[in-house]
């Protein structure tokens, strides 16, 4: 088996708030990390190869670790998979609602998948400069579409 993409201390050290796992939970966290890695391999079959590339993609290894930590943290925060948890004591009550389609489940969000998806070198949105195609004739409106004499909605052709 290859080196893990995350380790239990990544999850423990990243925890925010109450209920933090401890080193006593290492075996459990290790199992969930392995499950998260298998899920990422299934969702992104080229990910392992991209991680092994030389030179490596900038920030890819760190982003993979961050995504795995987020996946495992979602499971550990809500192991029962409940949508809403309410507690009441006397006149005081509190509730918490877990988001996502599968609260407490092991899943990758769309934003996380986008973060790990390959970036195409040189890929950019395109722009069209006004007048760039001034010699093009529209098939229905002819030459009236382009240039200073072009037809505009509401103007007589």
PDB file of C-alpha atoms in Angstrom:
ATOM      1  CA  UNK A   1       0.000   0.000   0.000  1.00  0.00           C
ATOM      2  CA  UNK A   2       1.244   3.489  -0.851  1.00  0.00           C
ATOM      3  CA  UNK A   3       1.877   6.148   1.749  1.00  0.00           C
ATOM      4  CA  UNK A   4      -1.365   7.653   3.043  1.00  0.00           C
ATOM      5  CA  UNK A   5      -2.386  11.050   1.756  1.00  0.00           C
ATOM      6  CA  UNK A   6      -3.330  12.117   5.285  1.00  0.00           C
ATOM      7  CA  UNK A   7      -2.515  10.892   8.777  1.00  0.00           C
ATOM      8  CA  UNK A   8      -4.546  10.944  12.008  1.00  0.00           C
ATOM      9  CA  UNK A   9      -2.649  13.940  13.394  1.00  0.00           C
ATOM     10  CA  UNK A  10      -3.844  15.959  10.362  1.00  0.00           C
ATOM     11  CA  UNK A  11      -7.430  15.373  11.494  1.00  0.00           C
ATOM     12  CA  UNK A  12      -6.734  15.871  15.197  1.00  0.00           C
ATOM     13  CA  UNK A  13      -4.662  19.038  14.681  1.00  0.00           C
ATOM     14  CA  UNK A  14      -7.252  20.569  12.328  1.00  0.00           C
ATOM     15  CA  UNK A  15     -10.218  20.063  14.637  1.00  0.00           C
ATOM     16  CA  UNK A  16     -12.115  23.190  15.631  1.00  0.00           C
ATOM     17  CA  UNK A  17     -14.540  23.235  18.546  1.00  0.00           C
ATOM     18  CA  UNK A  18     -15.632  20.684  21.114  1.00  0.00           C
ATOM     19  CA  UNK A  19     -15.453  16.927  20.850  1.00  0.00           C
ATOM     20  CA  UNK A  20     -11.986  16.753  19.336  1.00  0.00           C
ATOM     21  CA  UNK A  21     -10.668  13.248  18.742  1.00  0.00           C
ATOM     22  CA  UNK A  22      -7.534  12.241  20.623  1.00  0.00           C
ATOM     23  CA  UNK A  23      -4.578  10.010  19.923  1.00  0.00           C
ATOM     24  CA  UNK A  24      -6.673   7.220  21.493  1.00  0.00           C
ATOM     25  CA  UNK A  25      -8.878   7.485  18.361  1.00  0.00           C
ATOM     26  CA  UNK A  26      -5.948   6.961  15.962  1.00  0.00           C
ATOM     27  CA  UNK A  27      -7.051   3.509  14.749  1.00  0.00           C
ATOM     28  CA  UNK A  28     -10.572   4.767  13.989  1.00  0.00           C
ATOM     29  CA  UNK A  29      -9.288   7.880  12.229  1.00  0.00           C
ATOM     30  CA  UNK A  30      -6.840   5.777  10.193  1.00  0.00           C
ATOM     31  CA  UNK A  31      -9.713   3.572   8.952  1.00  0.00           C
ATOM     32  CA  UNK A  32     -11.769   6.592   7.907  1.00  0.00           C
ATOM     33  CA  UNK A  33      -8.773   8.191   6.191  1.00  0.00           C
ATOM     34  CA  UNK A  34      -8.310   4.978   4.180  1.00  0.00           C
ATOM     35  CA  UNK A  35     -12.007   5.041   3.219  1.00  0.00           C
ATOM     36  CA  UNK A  36     -11.726   8.696   2.181  1.00  0.00           C
ATOM     37  CA  UNK A  37      -8.666   7.945   0.047  1.00  0.00           C
ATOM     38  CA  UNK A  38     -10.473   5.073  -1.694  1.00  0.00           C
ATOM     39  CA  UNK A  39     -13.413   7.390  -2.368  1.00  0.00           C
ATOM     40  CA  UNK A  40     -11.097   9.994  -3.899  1.00  0.00           C
ATOM     41  CA  UNK A  41      -9.378   7.338  -6.036  1.00  0.00           C
ATOM     42  CA  UNK A  42     -12.793   6.213  -7.305  1.00  0.00           C
ATOM     43  CA  UNK A  43     -14.014   9.752  -7.996  1.00  0.00           C
ATOM     44  CA  UNK A  44     -10.703  10.975  -9.490  1.00  0.00           C
ATOM     45  CA  UNK A  45      -8.918   7.964 -11.056  1.00  0.00           C
ATOM     46  CA  UNK A  46      -5.961  10.067 -12.228  1.00  0.00           C
ATOM     47  CA  UNK A  47      -5.311  11.606  -8.793  1.00  0.00           C
ATOM     48  CA  UNK A  48      -2.624   9.127  -7.664  1.00  0.00           C
ATOM     49  CA  UNK A  49      -0.688   9.633 -10.891  1.00  0.00           C
ATOM     50  CA  UNK A  50      -0.954  13.396 -10.619  1.00  0.00           C
ATOM     51  CA  UNK A  51       0.379  13.246  -7.057  1.00  0.00           C
ATOM     52  CA  UNK A  52       3.390  11.230  -8.256  1.00  0.00           C
ATOM     53  CA  UNK A  53       4.263  13.617 -11.117  1.00  0.00           C
ATOM     54  CA  UNK A  54       7.544  15.476 -11.146  1.00  0.00           C
ATOM     55  CA  UNK A  55       7.379  18.388 -10.814  1.00  0.00           C
ATOM     56  CA  UNK A  56       4.239  18.152  -8.670  1.00  0.00           C
ATOM     57  CA  UNK A  57       1.196  20.301  -9.298  1.00  0.00           C
ATOM     58  CA  UNK A  58       1.344  23.300  -6.967  1.00  0.00           C
ATOM     59  CA  UNK A  59      -0.626  22.707  -3.747  1.00  0.00           C
ATOM     60  CA  UNK A  60      -2.160  19.424  -4.964  1.00  0.00           C
ATOM     61  CA  UNK A  61      -0.787  17.249  -2.137  1.00  0.00           C
ATOM     62  CA  UNK A  62      -1.850  19.811   0.480  1.00  0.00           C
ATOM     63  CA  UNK A  63      -5.314  20.149  -1.085  1.00  0.00           C
ATOM     64  CA  UNK A  64      -5.743  16.360  -1.054  1.00  0.00           C
ATOM     65  CA  UNK A  65      -4.852  16.272   2.644  1.00  0.00           C
ATOM     66  CA  UNK A  66      -7.267  19.142   3.357  1.00  0.00           C
ATOM     67  CA  UNK A  67     -10.107  17.389   1.519  1.00  0.00           C
ATOM     68  CA  UNK A  68      -9.497  14.099   3.330  1.00  0.00           C
ATOM     69  CA  UNK A  69      -9.426  15.915   6.677  1.00  0.00           C
ATOM     70  CA  UNK A  70     -12.730  17.622   5.830  1.00  0.00           C
ATOM     71  CA  UNK A  71     -14.323  14.320   4.772  1.00  0.00           C
ATOM     72  CA  UNK A  72     -13.231  12.494   7.926  1.00  0.00           C
ATOM     73  CA  UNK A  73     -14.149  15.423  10.167  1.00  0.00           C
ATOM     74  CA  UNK A  74     -17.713  15.402   8.787  1.00  0.00           C
ATOM     75  CA  UNK A  75     -18.029  11.740   9.765  1.00  0.00           C
ATOM     76  CA  UNK A  76     -16.496  12.166  13.230  1.00  0.00           C
ATOM     77  CA  UNK A  77     -18.632  15.215  14.048  1.00  0.00           C
ATOM     78  CA  UNK A  78     -21.840  13.331  13.257  1.00  0.00           C
ATOM     79  CA  UNK A  79     -21.213   9.569  13.503  1.00  0.00           C
ATOM     80  CA  UNK A  80     -24.922   8.769  13.845  1.00  0.00           C
ATOM     81  CA  UNK A  81     -25.727  10.607  10.619  1.00  0.00           C
ATOM     82  CA  UNK A  82     -28.497  12.703  12.140  1.00  0.00           C
ATOM     83  CA  UNK A  83     -29.849  15.768  10.361  1.00  0.00           C
ATOM     84  CA  UNK A  84     -30.796  17.776  13.468  1.00  0.00           C
ATOM     85  CA  UNK A  85     -29.847  17.332  17.105  1.00  0.00           C
ATOM     86  CA  UNK A  86     -31.788  19.098  19.868  1.00  0.00           C
ATOM     87  CA  UNK A  87     -31.066  19.282  23.553  1.00  0.00           C
ATOM     88  CA  UNK A  88     -33.163  20.842  26.285  1.00  0.00           C
ATOM     89  CA  UNK A  89     -32.652  21.369  29.983  1.00  0.00           C
ATOM     90  CA  UNK A  90     -35.263  23.295  31.894  1.00  0.00           C
ATOM     91  CA  UNK A  91     -36.173  26.469  30.053  1.00  0.00           C
ATOM     92  CA  UNK A  92     -33.043  26.280  27.877  1.00  0.00           C
ATOM     93  CA  UNK A  93     -32.767  24.490  24.578  1.00  0.00           C
ATOM     94  CA  UNK A  94     -30.253  24.270  21.788  1.00  0.00           C
ATOM     95  CA  UNK A  95     -30.182  22.615  18.398  1.00  0.00           C
ATOM     96  CA  UNK A  96     -27.698  21.961  15.661  1.00  0.00           C
ATOM     97  CA  UNK A  97     -28.477  21.095  12.052  1.00  0.00           C
ATOM     98  CA  UNK A  98     -25.936  19.271   9.922  1.00  0.00           C
ATOM     99  CA  UNK A  99     -25.754  20.276   6.273  1.00  0.00           C
ATOM    100  CA  UNK A 100     -25.183  18.242   3.152  1.00  0.00           C
ATOM    101  CA  UNK A 101     -27.201  15.574   1.409  1.00  0.00           C
ATOM    102  CA  UNK A 102     -25.809  12.820   3.626  1.00  0.00           C
ATOM    103  CA  UNK A 103     -25.076  14.230   7.078  1.00  0.00           C
ATOM    104  CA  UNK A 104     -22.435  12.177   8.830  1.00  0.00           C
ATOM    105  CA  UNK A 105     -21.598  10.357   5.613  1.00  0.00           C
ATOM    106  CA  UNK A 106     -18.293  10.121   3.832  1.00  0.00           C
ATOM    107  CA  UNK A 107     -18.607  12.342   0.769  1.00  0.00           C
ATOM    108  CA  UNK A 108     -16.751  14.907  -1.288  1.00  0.00           C
ATOM    109  CA  UNK A 109     -18.398  18.276  -1.911  1.00  0.00           C
ATOM    110  CA  UNK A 110     -18.498  19.829  -5.365  1.00  0.00           C
ATOM    111  CA  UNK A 111     -16.095  22.546  -4.193  1.00  0.00           C
ATOM    112  CA  UNK A 112     -13.649  19.904  -2.941  1.00  0.00           C
ATOM    113  CA  UNK A 113     -13.839  17.991  -6.233  1.00  0.00           C
ATOM    114  CA  UNK A 114     -13.189  21.217  -8.133  1.00  0.00           C
ATOM    115  CA  UNK A 115     -10.188  21.897  -5.905  1.00  0.00           C
ATOM    116  CA  UNK A 116      -8.719  18.494  -6.827  1.00  0.00           C
ATOM    117  CA  UNK A 117      -9.666  18.462 -10.493  1.00  0.00           C
ATOM    118  CA  UNK A 118      -6.828  18.885 -12.969  1.00  0.00           C
ATOM    119  CA  UNK A 119      -6.126  22.404 -14.070  1.00  0.00           C
ATOM    120  CA  UNK A 120      -5.446  22.648 -17.763  1.00  0.00           C
ATOM    121  CA  UNK A 121      -2.256  24.587 -18.525  1.00  0.00           C
ATOM    122  CA  UNK A 122      -3.042  27.768 -20.384  1.00  0.00           C
ATOM    123  CA  UNK A 123      -6.788  27.255 -20.095  1.00  0.00           C
ATOM    124  CA  UNK A 124      -8.547  30.594 -19.937  1.00  0.00           C
ATOM    125  CA  UNK A 125     -11.913  32.089 -20.591  1.00  0.00           C
ATOM    126  CA  UNK A 126     -12.033  33.669 -24.016  1.00  0.00           C
ATOM    127  CA  UNK A 127     -12.747  37.264 -24.884  1.00  0.00           C
ATOM    128  CA  UNK A 128     -14.077  38.846 -28.026  1.00  0.00           C
ATOM    129  CA  UNK A 129     -12.964  42.322 -28.881  1.00  0.00           C
ATOM    130  CA  UNK A 130     -15.735  44.538 -30.289  1.00  0.00           C
ATOM    131  CA  UNK A 131     -15.249  44.898 -34.013  1.00  0.00           C
ATOM    132  CA  UNK A 132     -12.999  41.832 -34.112  1.00  0.00           C
ATOM    133  CA  UNK A 133     -15.307  40.199 -36.649  1.00  0.00           C
ATOM    134  CA  UNK A 134     -16.347  43.309 -38.558  1.00  0.00           C
ATOM    135  CA  UNK A 135     -15.939  41.599 -41.904  1.00  0.00           C
ATOM    136  CA  UNK A 136     -18.394  38.823 -40.974  1.00  0.00           C
ATOM    137  CA  UNK A 137     -21.811  38.955 -42.581  1.00  0.00           C
ATOM    138  CA  UNK A 138     -24.777  37.667 -40.597  1.00  0.00           C
ATOM    139  CA  UNK A 139     -26.765  35.078 -42.573  1.00  0.00           C
ATOM    140  CA  UNK A 140     -30.154  36.754 -41.892  1.00  0.00           C
ATOM    141  CA  UNK A 141     -29.334  40.431 -41.466  1.00  0.00           C
ATOM    142  CA  UNK A 142     -26.435  40.688 -43.876  1.00  0.00           C
ATOM    143  CA  UNK A 143     -23.927  43.464 -43.401  1.00  0.00           C
ATOM    144  CA  UNK A 144     -26.304  45.456 -41.192  1.00  0.00           C
ATOM    145  CA  UNK A 145     -25.142  43.545 -38.100  1.00  0.00           C
ATOM    146  CA  UNK A 146     -21.605  44.894 -38.043  1.00  0.00           C
ATOM    147  CA  UNK A 147     -19.921  48.215 -38.332  1.00  0.00           C
ATOM    148  CA  UNK A 148     -21.142  51.768 -37.687  1.00  0.00           C
ATOM    149  CA  UNK A 149     -24.182  51.320 -39.895  1.00  0.00           C
ATOM    150  CA  UNK A 150     -25.278  48.119 -38.180  1.00  0.00           C
ATOM    151  CA  UNK A 151     -28.895  47.495 -37.367  1.00  0.00           C
ATOM    152  CA  UNK A 152     -29.870  47.672 -33.689  1.00  0.00           C
ATOM    153  CA  UNK A 153     -33.162  46.658 -32.041  1.00  0.00           C
ATOM    154  CA  UNK A 154     -35.669  49.470 -32.442  1.00  0.00           C
ATOM    155  CA  UNK A 155     -33.730  51.066 -35.318  1.00  0.00           C
ATOM    156  CA  UNK A 156     -34.947  50.938 -38.880  1.00  0.00           C
ATOM    157  CA  UNK A 157     -32.877  48.537 -41.029  1.00  0.00           C
TER     158      UNK A 157
END
